[in-house]
Amino acid sequence: MDYQEHIEKVIEYIEENLQCEISLAECGRVSGYSPYHFLRVFRDTVGLTPSDYIRKRRIAEISKEMMQGKQYSSSIAFRYGFNSKENFVRAFKKEHHILPTEYKKAQNSLKLYERFRFEKKEFTVVPRILEVFPFSLTVYPCHGETVPNCWNKYNAKGLSMELSGGREVWDYGVCLWNCEENRLDYYIGINTEYALGETSGTRELFIEGGMYAVFSTPATTQENFVTQIHRTWDYINGQWLAESGFTRRQAYEFERYRERSRLFSEEIYIPVEKYIPEP
C-alpha cells in the first residue's frame, strides 16, 4: 500500500467528520503512519498541513450553506466546529479578506477549497483567435494581494456599480509581469467609456490591442466558478501554449465577466503571436 492509499484514507476520514471534532492523532492513526511521518507525507502530498486543510474545507462548506440563506452563518459555523462567532469571522476574513456579512450581501463567487483528489479530470478549452481593437480601462491597482482576494473586495464593496454610476457593465481583471519589481501587477475595473461614477483611487490603463487567444471558461455553478477559472488558466499555461503553435506577446493579459449576470463563465484574453522557430 503506497502513500496515496494512506492519504486517501485520511481525506475520507476528514470529509466524513467535518462537523465533528477531528484530532491530528486520530488522522495519524487512520493513515497508519507515525505522527511525524504522517504530518510530513500529508503536507508534501496535499500542499497543506492537516490543520490548514481541515480549516479551508470547513470554511468552504460553510460558505456554500451560507448562500442557501436558511440559517444564520454563526449557527452553520458552530456545526462545523467554530466555538464562537468571533473565531469564525476571524477565520473567514483571513481566508477571503472580506467579512461573512459582506459575502452574504454581495453574493459574490469565492475561491472555495474543494476536497483533495489524486485523480485529475481531463480538461480542455478551445479558444478563438481574434484581433482586439485598442481600448482603455479605468481600474483599481491590486498589487500585493492574491487575485481572488482582490475580486472579493471589489465585489463586496460594490465598486463596479460605483465606477459605472449604477450601470451593469463588464468587469475586467488585467495583469502584466513587472520585471523591475519581480511581481505580477494586477488591476480590476471597467471600460473607461462607462466610468461615469466615482473614480477616486483609480488609474487608466491603455490596452494596445492586437492578436489574442480568447478562452471562455466552461459555465458552472457559483460555488465552482473561481475553481473553473483557475483550471482554465492552468490549462492555458501548462498545456495549450506548449501545443498551440502560438507564443505569448509582451502585453496586458485580461479576463472579463459580469458578476451580476449569474452565468458563472468568463473570457480570458491571452496576447499571442505565431511561433516562428529559429533557423
PDB file of C-alpha atoms in Angstrom:
ATOM      1  CA  MET A   1       0.000   0.000   0.000  1.00  0.00           C
ATOM      2  CA  ASP A   2       1.669   3.244  -1.133  1.00  0.00           C
ATOM      3  CA  TYR A   3       1.329   6.761   0.300  1.00  0.00           C
ATOM      4  CA  GLN A   4      -1.667   7.559  -1.961  1.00  0.00           C
ATOM      5  CA  GLU A   5      -3.821   4.917  -0.295  1.00  0.00           C
ATOM      6  CA  HIS A   6      -2.728   6.131   3.156  1.00  0.00           C
ATOM      7  CA  ILE A   7      -3.592   9.768   2.415  1.00  0.00           C
ATOM      8  CA  GLU A   8      -6.858   8.882   0.681  1.00  0.00           C
ATOM      9  CA  LYS A   9      -7.969   7.140   3.888  1.00  0.00           C
ATOM     10  CA  VAL A  10      -7.204  10.274   5.892  1.00  0.00           C
ATOM     11  CA  ILE A  11      -9.014  12.532   3.398  1.00  0.00           C
ATOM     12  CA  GLU A  12     -12.057  10.252   3.575  1.00  0.00           C
ATOM     13  CA  TYR A  13     -11.966  10.359   7.376  1.00  0.00           C
ATOM     14  CA  ILE A  14     -11.703  14.173   7.421  1.00  0.00           C
ATOM     15  CA  GLU A  15     -14.522  14.639   4.913  1.00  0.00           C
ATOM     16  CA  GLU A  16     -16.836  12.387   6.891  1.00  0.00           C
ATOM     17  CA  ASN A  17     -16.102  14.288  10.100  1.00  0.00           C
ATOM     18  CA  LEU A  18     -16.019  17.957   9.062  1.00  0.00           C
ATOM     19  CA  GLN A  19     -18.872  18.602  11.506  1.00  0.00           C
ATOM     20  CA  CYS A  20     -17.172  16.647  14.291  1.00  0.00           C
ATOM     21  CA  GLU A  21     -14.026  17.058  16.335  1.00  0.00           C
ATOM     22  CA  ILE A  22     -11.012  15.903  14.332  1.00  0.00           C
ATOM     23  CA  SER A  23      -7.758  15.194  16.134  1.00  0.00           C
ATOM     24  CA  LEU A  24      -4.430  15.004  14.373  1.00  0.00           C
ATOM     25  CA  ALA A  25      -3.632  11.946  16.463  1.00  0.00           C
ATOM     26  CA  GLU A  26      -6.642  10.140  15.005  1.00  0.00           C
ATOM     27  CA  CYS A  27      -5.692  11.272  11.480  1.00  0.00           C
ATOM     28  CA  GLY A  28      -2.248   9.785  12.036  1.00  0.00           C
ATOM     29  CA  ARG A  29      -3.751   6.534  13.295  1.00  0.00           C
ATOM     30  CA  VAL A  30      -6.033   6.314  10.229  1.00  0.00           C
ATOM     31  CA  SER A  31      -3.066   6.874   7.928  1.00  0.00           C
ATOM     32  CA  GLY A  32      -1.059   4.073   9.524  1.00  0.00           C
ATOM     33  CA  TYR A  33       1.990   6.324   9.835  1.00  0.00           C
ATOM     34  CA  SER A  34       3.770   7.652  12.880  1.00  0.00           C
ATOM     35  CA  PRO A  35       2.594  11.188  13.861  1.00  0.00           C
ATOM     36  CA  TYR A  36       5.759  12.814  12.489  1.00  0.00           C
ATOM     37  CA  HIS A  37       5.736  10.823   9.246  1.00  0.00           C
ATOM     38  CA  PHE A  38       2.007  11.455   8.749  1.00  0.00           C
ATOM     39  CA  LEU A  39       2.396  15.231   9.024  1.00  0.00           C
ATOM     40  CA  ARG A  40       5.270  15.262   6.558  1.00  0.00           C
ATOM     41  CA  VAL A  41       3.619  12.994   3.981  1.00  0.00           C
ATOM     42  CA  PHE A  42       0.284  14.831   4.195  1.00  0.00           C
ATOM     43  CA  ARG A  43       1.893  18.248   3.702  1.00  0.00           C
ATOM     44  CA  ASP A  44       4.061  17.025   0.825  1.00  0.00           C
ATOM     45  CA  THR A  45       1.097  15.354  -0.891  1.00  0.00           C
ATOM     46  CA  VAL A  46      -1.735  17.829  -0.329  1.00  0.00           C
ATOM     47  CA  GLY A  47       0.320  21.015  -0.140  1.00  0.00           C
ATOM     48  CA  LEU A  48      -1.209  21.972   3.213  1.00  0.00           C
ATOM     49  CA  THR A  49      -0.825  20.892   6.799  1.00  0.00           C
ATOM     50  CA  PRO A  50      -3.745  18.746   8.051  1.00  0.00           C
ATOM     51  CA  SER A  51      -4.937  21.666  10.234  1.00  0.00           C
ATOM     52  CA  ASP A  52      -4.953  24.072   7.294  1.00  0.00           C
ATOM     53  CA  TYR A  53      -6.732  21.553   5.080  1.00  0.00           C
ATOM     54  CA  ILE A  54      -9.455  20.997   7.683  1.00  0.00           C
ATOM     55  CA  ARG A  55      -9.904  24.757   8.222  1.00  0.00           C
ATOM     56  CA  LYS A  56     -10.143  25.521   4.490  1.00  0.00           C
ATOM     57  CA  ARG A  57     -12.569  22.667   3.848  1.00  0.00           C
ATOM     58  CA  ARG A  58     -14.810  23.728   6.719  1.00  0.00           C
ATOM     59  CA  ILE A  59     -14.896  27.345   5.559  1.00  0.00           C
ATOM     60  CA  ALA A  60     -15.704  26.154   2.025  1.00  0.00           C
ATOM     61  CA  GLU A  61     -18.666  24.067   3.193  1.00  0.00           C
ATOM     62  CA  ILE A  62     -19.895  26.847   5.476  1.00  0.00           C
ATOM     63  CA  SER A  63     -19.718  29.307   2.568  1.00  0.00           C
ATOM     64  CA  LYS A  64     -21.861  27.012   0.414  1.00  0.00           C
ATOM     65  CA  GLU A  65     -24.503  26.707   3.129  1.00  0.00           C
ATOM     66  CA  MET A  66     -24.475  30.446   3.789  1.00  0.00           C
ATOM     67  CA  MET A  67     -25.585  31.086   0.204  1.00  0.00           C
ATOM     68  CA  GLN A  68     -28.679  28.950   0.783  1.00  0.00           C
ATOM     69  CA  GLY A  69     -29.770  31.513   3.386  1.00  0.00           C
ATOM     70  CA  LYS A  70     -31.665  29.029   5.547  1.00  0.00           C
ATOM     71  CA  GLN A  71     -29.643  29.528   8.749  1.00  0.00           C
ATOM     72  CA  TYR A  72     -27.565  32.182  10.463  1.00  0.00           C
ATOM     73  CA  SER A  73     -23.906  31.939   9.488  1.00  0.00           C
ATOM     74  CA  SER A  74     -22.929  31.639  13.156  1.00  0.00           C
ATOM     75  CA  SER A  75     -25.192  28.574  13.523  1.00  0.00           C
ATOM     76  CA  ILE A  76     -23.667  26.937  10.457  1.00  0.00           C
ATOM     77  CA  ALA A  77     -20.146  27.725  11.658  1.00  0.00           C
ATOM     78  CA  PHE A  78     -20.908  26.235  15.077  1.00  0.00           C
ATOM     79  CA  ARG A  79     -21.905  22.929  13.427  1.00  0.00           C
ATOM     80  CA  TYR A  80     -18.517  22.867  11.709  1.00  0.00           C
ATOM     81  CA  GLY A  81     -16.544  23.277  14.892  1.00  0.00           C
ATOM     82  CA  PHE A  82     -16.141  27.038  15.361  1.00  0.00           C
ATOM     83  CA  ASN A  83     -16.864  27.626  19.028  1.00  0.00           C
ATOM     84  CA  SER A  84     -17.657  31.336  18.694  1.00  0.00           C
ATOM     85  CA  LYS A  85     -18.880  33.794  16.100  1.00  0.00           C
ATOM     86  CA  GLU A  86     -15.703  35.842  16.574  1.00  0.00           C
ATOM     87  CA  ASN A  87     -13.449  32.868  15.780  1.00  0.00           C
ATOM     88  CA  PHE A  88     -15.400  32.134  12.615  1.00  0.00           C
ATOM     89  CA  VAL A  89     -15.408  35.746  11.426  1.00  0.00           C
ATOM     90  CA  ARG A  90     -11.656  35.943  12.020  1.00  0.00           C
ATOM     91  CA  ALA A  91     -11.007  32.698  10.090  1.00  0.00           C
ATOM     92  CA  PHE A  92     -13.340  33.673   7.223  1.00  0.00           C
ATOM     93  CA  LYS A  93     -11.733  37.092   6.824  1.00  0.00           C
ATOM     94  CA  LYS A  94      -8.251  35.570   6.905  1.00  0.00           C
ATOM     95  CA  GLU A  95      -9.279  33.171   4.134  1.00  0.00           C
ATOM     96  CA  HIS A  96     -11.199  35.571   1.859  1.00  0.00           C
ATOM     97  CA  HIS A  97     -10.274  39.104   3.045  1.00  0.00           C
ATOM     98  CA  ILE A  98     -13.931  40.090   3.414  1.00  0.00           C
ATOM     99  CA  LEU A  99     -16.445  39.610   6.233  1.00  0.00           C
ATOM    100  CA  PRO A 100     -19.124  36.886   6.122  1.00  0.00           C
ATOM    101  CA  THR A 101     -21.775  39.624   6.143  1.00  0.00           C
ATOM    102  CA  GLU A 102     -20.181  41.244   3.076  1.00  0.00           C
ATOM    103  CA  TYR A 103     -20.167  37.898   1.327  1.00  0.00           C
ATOM    104  CA  LYS A 104     -23.859  37.288   2.045  1.00  0.00           C
ATOM    105  CA  LYS A 105     -24.785  40.789   0.873  1.00  0.00           C
ATOM    106  CA  ALA A 106     -22.746  40.711  -2.350  1.00  0.00           C
ATOM    107  CA  GLN A 107     -23.316  37.004  -3.074  1.00  0.00           C
ATOM    108  CA  ASN A 108     -20.040  37.019  -4.985  1.00  0.00           C
ATOM    109  CA  SER A 109     -18.157  33.914  -6.061  1.00  0.00           C
ATOM    110  CA  LEU A 110     -15.378  32.782  -3.728  1.00  0.00           C
ATOM    111  CA  LYS A 111     -12.397  30.546  -4.320  1.00  0.00           C
ATOM    112  CA  LEU A 112     -13.572  27.584  -2.268  1.00  0.00           C
ATOM    113  CA  TYR A 113     -11.114  24.879  -1.323  1.00  0.00           C
ATOM    114  CA  GLU A 114     -12.598  21.618  -2.559  1.00  0.00           C
ATOM    115  CA  ARG A 115     -11.868  18.090  -1.403  1.00  0.00           C
ATOM    116  CA  PHE A 116      -8.378  16.950  -2.372  1.00  0.00           C
ATOM    117  CA  ARG A 117      -8.332  14.254  -5.037  1.00  0.00           C
ATOM    118  CA  PHE A 118      -5.457  12.417  -6.645  1.00  0.00           C
ATOM    119  CA  GLU A 119      -7.329  11.862  -9.901  1.00  0.00           C
ATOM    120  CA  LYS A 120      -7.465  14.970 -12.090  1.00  0.00           C
ATOM    121  CA  LYS A 121     -10.234  15.127 -14.676  1.00  0.00           C
ATOM    122  CA  GLU A 122      -9.167  15.830 -18.238  1.00  0.00           C
ATOM    123  CA  PHE A 123      -9.756  19.478 -19.108  1.00  0.00           C
ATOM    124  CA  THR A 124      -9.742  21.216 -22.499  1.00  0.00           C
ATOM    125  CA  VAL A 125     -10.909  24.624 -23.748  1.00  0.00           C
ATOM    126  CA  VAL A 126     -10.740  25.583 -27.432  1.00  0.00           C
ATOM    127  CA  PRO A 127     -10.004  29.296 -27.867  1.00  0.00           C
ATOM    128  CA  ARG A 128     -10.980  31.770 -30.545  1.00  0.00           C
ATOM    129  CA  ILE A 129      -8.111  33.634 -32.221  1.00  0.00           C
ATOM    130  CA  LEU A 130      -9.130  37.193 -32.966  1.00  0.00           C
ATOM    131  CA  GLU A 131      -7.909  40.766 -33.377  1.00  0.00           C
ATOM    132  CA  VAL A 132      -8.753  43.084 -30.471  1.00  0.00           C
ATOM    133  CA  PHE A 133      -9.010  46.818 -31.086  1.00  0.00           C
ATOM    134  CA  PRO A 134      -7.286  49.196 -28.627  1.00  0.00           C
ATOM    135  CA  PHE A 135      -9.338  50.404 -25.667  1.00  0.00           C
ATOM    136  CA  SER A 136      -8.930  51.987 -22.225  1.00  0.00           C
ATOM    137  CA  LEU A 137      -9.892  50.755 -18.758  1.00  0.00           C
ATOM    138  CA  THR A 138     -10.401  52.636 -15.515  1.00  0.00           C
ATOM    139  CA  VAL A 139      -9.014  50.350 -12.817  1.00  0.00           C
ATOM    140  CA  TYR A 140      -8.048  49.905  -9.177  1.00  0.00           C
ATOM    141  CA  PRO A 141      -4.470  48.666  -8.583  1.00  0.00           C
ATOM    142  CA  CYS A 142      -4.442  45.394  -6.597  1.00  0.00           C
ATOM    143  CA  HIS A 143      -0.736  44.741  -6.095  1.00  0.00           C
ATOM    144  CA  GLY A 144       0.404  42.674  -3.121  1.00  0.00           C
ATOM    145  CA  GLU A 145      -2.774  40.561  -2.745  1.00  0.00           C
ATOM    146  CA  THR A 146      -3.925  37.307  -4.259  1.00  0.00           C
ATOM    147  CA  VAL A 147      -6.177  37.730  -7.284  1.00  0.00           C
ATOM    148  CA  PRO A 148      -9.233  36.019  -5.683  1.00  0.00           C
ATOM    149  CA  ASN A 149      -8.989  38.320  -2.657  1.00  0.00           C
ATOM    150  CA  CYS A 150      -8.769  41.379  -4.925  1.00  0.00           C
ATOM    151  CA  TRP A 151     -12.018  40.305  -6.589  1.00  0.00           C
ATOM    152  CA  ASN A 152     -13.636  39.584  -3.215  1.00  0.00           C
ATOM    153  CA  LYS A 153     -13.037  43.149  -2.050  1.00  0.00           C
ATOM    154  CA  TYR A 154     -14.064  44.634  -5.396  1.00  0.00           C
ATOM    155  CA  ASN A 155     -17.367  42.741  -5.436  1.00  0.00           C
ATOM    156  CA  ALA A 156     -18.143  43.070  -1.716  1.00  0.00           C
ATOM    157  CA  LYS A 157     -17.739  46.846  -1.834  1.00  0.00           C
ATOM    158  CA  GLY A 158     -19.813  47.183  -4.992  1.00  0.00           C
ATOM    159  CA  LEU A 159     -17.014  49.034  -6.772  1.00  0.00           C
ATOM    160  CA  SER A 160     -18.203  48.104 -10.265  1.00  0.00           C
ATOM    161  CA  MET A 161     -21.525  49.904  -9.763  1.00  0.00           C
ATOM    162  CA  GLU A 162     -19.740  52.843  -8.139  1.00  0.00           C
ATOM    163  CA  LEU A 163     -17.420  53.224 -11.126  1.00  0.00           C
ATOM    164  CA  SER A 164     -20.213  52.955 -13.678  1.00  0.00           C
ATOM    165  CA  GLY A 165     -22.677  55.154 -11.815  1.00  0.00           C
ATOM    166  CA  GLY A 166     -25.071  52.243 -11.295  1.00  0.00           C
ATOM    167  CA  ARG A 167     -24.898  50.611 -14.711  1.00  0.00           C
ATOM    168  CA  GLU A 168     -24.170  46.887 -15.099  1.00  0.00           C
ATOM    169  CA  VAL A 169     -21.066  46.511 -17.309  1.00  0.00           C
ATOM    170  CA  TRP A 170     -18.195  44.114 -17.967  1.00  0.00           C
ATOM    171  CA  ASP A 171     -15.651  43.904 -15.149  1.00  0.00           C
ATOM    172  CA  TYR A 172     -12.024  43.422 -16.211  1.00  0.00           C
ATOM    173  CA  GLY A 173      -9.083  41.888 -14.374  1.00  0.00           C
ATOM    174  CA  VAL A 174      -5.800  42.859 -16.034  1.00  0.00           C
ATOM    175  CA  CYS A 175      -2.311  41.552 -15.353  1.00  0.00           C
ATOM    176  CA  LEU A 176       1.232  42.179 -16.536  1.00  0.00           C
ATOM    177  CA  TRP A 177       4.507  40.846 -15.157  1.00  0.00           C
ATOM    178  CA  ASN A 178       6.531  43.655 -13.562  1.00  0.00           C
ATOM    179  CA  CYS A 179      10.170  42.771 -14.322  1.00  0.00           C
ATOM    180  CA  GLU A 180      11.580  45.633 -12.237  1.00  0.00           C
ATOM    181  CA  GLU A 181       9.711  44.608  -9.083  1.00  0.00           C
ATOM    182  CA  ASN A 182       9.661  40.871  -9.954  1.00  0.00           C
ATOM    183  CA  ARG A 183       5.921  40.619  -9.320  1.00  0.00           C
ATOM    184  CA  LEU A 184       2.595  40.304 -11.091  1.00  0.00           C
ATOM    185  CA  ASP A 185       0.802  43.652 -11.328  1.00  0.00           C
ATOM    186  CA  TYR A 186      -2.978  43.187 -11.244  1.00  0.00           C
ATOM    187  CA  TYR A 187      -5.817  45.660 -11.764  1.00  0.00           C
ATOM    188  CA  ILE A 188      -9.626  45.448 -11.640  1.00  0.00           C
ATOM    189  CA  GLY A 189     -12.058  47.880 -13.245  1.00  0.00           C
ATOM    190  CA  ILE A 190     -14.315  48.695 -16.169  1.00  0.00           C
ATOM    191  CA  ASN A 191     -14.159  50.168 -19.656  1.00  0.00           C
ATOM    192  CA  THR A 192     -13.291  53.871 -19.362  1.00  0.00           C
ATOM    193  CA  GLU A 193     -16.186  54.964 -21.565  1.00  0.00           C
ATOM    194  CA  TYR A 194     -18.574  53.607 -18.906  1.00  0.00           C
ATOM    195  CA  ALA A 195     -16.674  55.041 -15.904  1.00  0.00           C
ATOM    196  CA  LEU A 196     -19.223  57.768 -15.194  1.00  0.00           C
ATOM    197  CA  GLY A 197     -19.374  57.376 -11.408  1.00  0.00           C
ATOM    198  CA  GLU A 198     -16.895  57.614  -8.520  1.00  0.00           C
ATOM    199  CA  THR A 199     -13.352  57.079  -9.827  1.00  0.00           C
ATOM    200  CA  SER A 200     -11.155  58.193  -6.918  1.00  0.00           C
ATOM    201  CA  GLY A 201      -8.278  55.772  -6.288  1.00  0.00           C
ATOM    202  CA  THR A 202      -8.290  54.527  -9.887  1.00  0.00           C
ATOM    203  CA  ARG A 203      -5.907  54.899 -12.822  1.00  0.00           C
ATOM    204  CA  GLU A 204      -6.313  54.471 -16.550  1.00  0.00           C
ATOM    205  CA  LEU A 205      -4.802  51.564 -18.481  1.00  0.00           C
ATOM    206  CA  PHE A 206      -4.457  51.567 -22.245  1.00  0.00           C
ATOM    207  CA  ILE A 207      -4.820  48.138 -23.857  1.00  0.00           C
ATOM    208  CA  GLU A 208      -2.982  48.298 -27.183  1.00  0.00           C
ATOM    209  CA  GLY A 209      -4.942  45.520 -28.830  1.00  0.00           C
ATOM    210  CA  GLY A 210      -3.598  43.020 -31.349  1.00  0.00           C
ATOM    211  CA  MET A 211      -3.949  39.263 -31.750  1.00  0.00           C
ATOM    212  CA  TYR A 212      -5.459  37.414 -28.774  1.00  0.00           C
ATOM    213  CA  ALA A 213      -6.438  33.842 -27.958  1.00  0.00           C
ATOM    214  CA  VAL A 214      -9.796  34.106 -26.175  1.00  0.00           C
ATOM    215  CA  PHE A 215     -10.852  31.308 -23.826  1.00  0.00           C
ATOM    216  CA  SER A 216     -14.385  31.063 -22.425  1.00  0.00           C
ATOM    217  CA  THR A 217     -14.393  29.168 -19.151  1.00  0.00           C
ATOM    218  CA  PRO A 218     -16.984  26.365 -19.113  1.00  0.00           C
ATOM    219  CA  ALA A 219     -20.216  27.523 -17.480  1.00  0.00           C
ATOM    220  CA  THR A 220     -20.591  26.178 -13.957  1.00  0.00           C
ATOM    221  CA  THR A 221     -22.180  26.947 -10.583  1.00  0.00           C
ATOM    222  CA  GLN A 222     -21.452  29.816  -8.230  1.00  0.00           C
ATOM    223  CA  GLU A 223     -19.537  27.612  -5.810  1.00  0.00           C
ATOM    224  CA  ASN A 224     -17.275  26.200  -8.557  1.00  0.00           C
ATOM    225  CA  PHE A 225     -16.848  29.353 -10.651  1.00  0.00           C
ATOM    226  CA  VAL A 226     -13.471  30.511  -9.314  1.00  0.00           C
ATOM    227  CA  THR A 227     -12.114  26.957  -9.353  1.00  0.00           C
ATOM    228  CA  GLN A 228     -13.123  26.664 -13.022  1.00  0.00           C
ATOM    229  CA  ILE A 229     -11.318  29.918 -13.796  1.00  0.00           C
ATOM    230  CA  HIS A 230      -8.133  28.609 -12.188  1.00  0.00           C
ATOM    231  CA  ARG A 231      -8.418  25.314 -14.071  1.00  0.00           C
ATOM    232  CA  THR A 232      -8.646  27.254 -17.340  1.00  0.00           C
ATOM    233  CA  TRP A 233      -5.588  29.358 -16.517  1.00  0.00           C
ATOM    234  CA  ASP A 234      -3.671  26.194 -15.573  1.00  0.00           C
ATOM    235  CA  TYR A 235      -4.653  24.596 -18.882  1.00  0.00           C
ATOM    236  CA  ILE A 236      -3.534  27.684 -20.841  1.00  0.00           C
ATOM    237  CA  ASN A 237      -0.178  27.938 -19.093  1.00  0.00           C
ATOM    238  CA  GLY A 238       0.528  24.247 -18.669  1.00  0.00           C
ATOM    239  CA  GLN A 239      -0.715  22.747 -21.910  1.00  0.00           C
ATOM    240  CA  TRP A 240      -2.268  24.960 -24.582  1.00  0.00           C
ATOM    241  CA  LEU A 241       0.637  27.363 -25.119  1.00  0.00           C
ATOM    242  CA  ALA A 242       3.087  24.475 -25.446  1.00  0.00           C
ATOM    243  CA  GLU A 243       0.969  22.717 -28.091  1.00  0.00           C
ATOM    244  CA  SER A 244      -0.784  25.540 -29.942  1.00  0.00           C
ATOM    245  CA  GLY A 245       1.853  26.944 -32.301  1.00  0.00           C
ATOM    246  CA  PHE A 246       1.494  30.343 -30.620  1.00  0.00           C
ATOM    247  CA  THR A 247       3.662  32.212 -28.132  1.00  0.00           C
ATOM    248  CA  ARG A 248       2.767  34.956 -25.675  1.00  0.00           C
ATOM    249  CA  ARG A 249       3.245  38.566 -26.704  1.00  0.00           C
ATOM    250  CA  GLN A 250       4.513  41.030 -24.097  1.00  0.00           C
ATOM    251  CA  ALA A 251       1.234  42.823 -23.467  1.00  0.00           C
ATOM    252  CA  TYR A 252      -1.586  43.031 -20.946  1.00  0.00           C
ATOM    253  CA  GLU A 253      -3.489  39.799 -20.365  1.00  0.00           C
ATOM    254  CA  PHE A 254      -7.024  40.227 -19.115  1.00  0.00           C
ATOM    255  CA  GLU A 255     -10.171  38.429 -18.058  1.00  0.00           C
ATOM    256  CA  ARG A 256     -13.689  39.815 -18.074  1.00  0.00           C
ATOM    257  CA  TYR A 257     -17.127  38.799 -16.854  1.00  0.00           C
ATOM    258  CA  ARG A 258     -20.359  40.139 -15.379  1.00  0.00           C
ATOM    259  CA  GLU A 259     -20.816  39.005 -11.763  1.00  0.00           C
ATOM    260  CA  ARG A 260     -24.461  40.046 -11.733  1.00  0.00           C
ATOM    261  CA  SER A 261     -25.268  38.004 -14.832  1.00  0.00           C
ATOM    262  CA  ARG A 262     -25.103  34.814 -12.708  1.00  0.00           C
ATOM    263  CA  LEU A 263     -23.868  32.929 -15.777  1.00  0.00           C
ATOM    264  CA  PHE A 264     -20.642  31.959 -13.982  1.00  0.00           C
ATOM    265  CA  SER A 265     -18.431  31.991 -17.032  1.00  0.00           C
ATOM    266  CA  GLU A 266     -15.726  34.453 -18.055  1.00  0.00           C
ATOM    267  CA  GLU A 267     -13.491  35.232 -21.017  1.00  0.00           C
ATOM    268  CA  ILE A 268      -9.703  35.085 -20.722  1.00  0.00           C
ATOM    269  CA  TYR A 269      -7.660  37.043 -23.275  1.00  0.00           C
ATOM    270  CA  ILE A 270      -4.045  35.955 -23.912  1.00  0.00           C
ATOM    271  CA  PRO A 271      -1.946  38.159 -26.259  1.00  0.00           C
ATOM    272  CA  VAL A 272      -0.313  35.815 -28.785  1.00  0.00           C
ATOM    273  CA  GLU A 273       1.696  35.677 -31.973  1.00  0.00           C
ATOM    274  CA  LYS A 274       2.562  32.823 -34.286  1.00  0.00           C
ATOM    275  CA  TYR A 275       5.550  30.792 -33.121  1.00  0.00           C
ATOM    276  CA  ILE A 276       8.437  31.057 -35.589  1.00  0.00           C
ATOM    277  CA  PRO A 277      11.222  28.542 -34.873  1.00  0.00           C
ATOM    278  CA  GLU A 278      14.765  29.796 -35.074  1.00  0.00           C
ATOM    279  CA  PRO A 279      16.559  28.792 -38.308  1.00  0.00           C
TER     280      PRO A 279
END
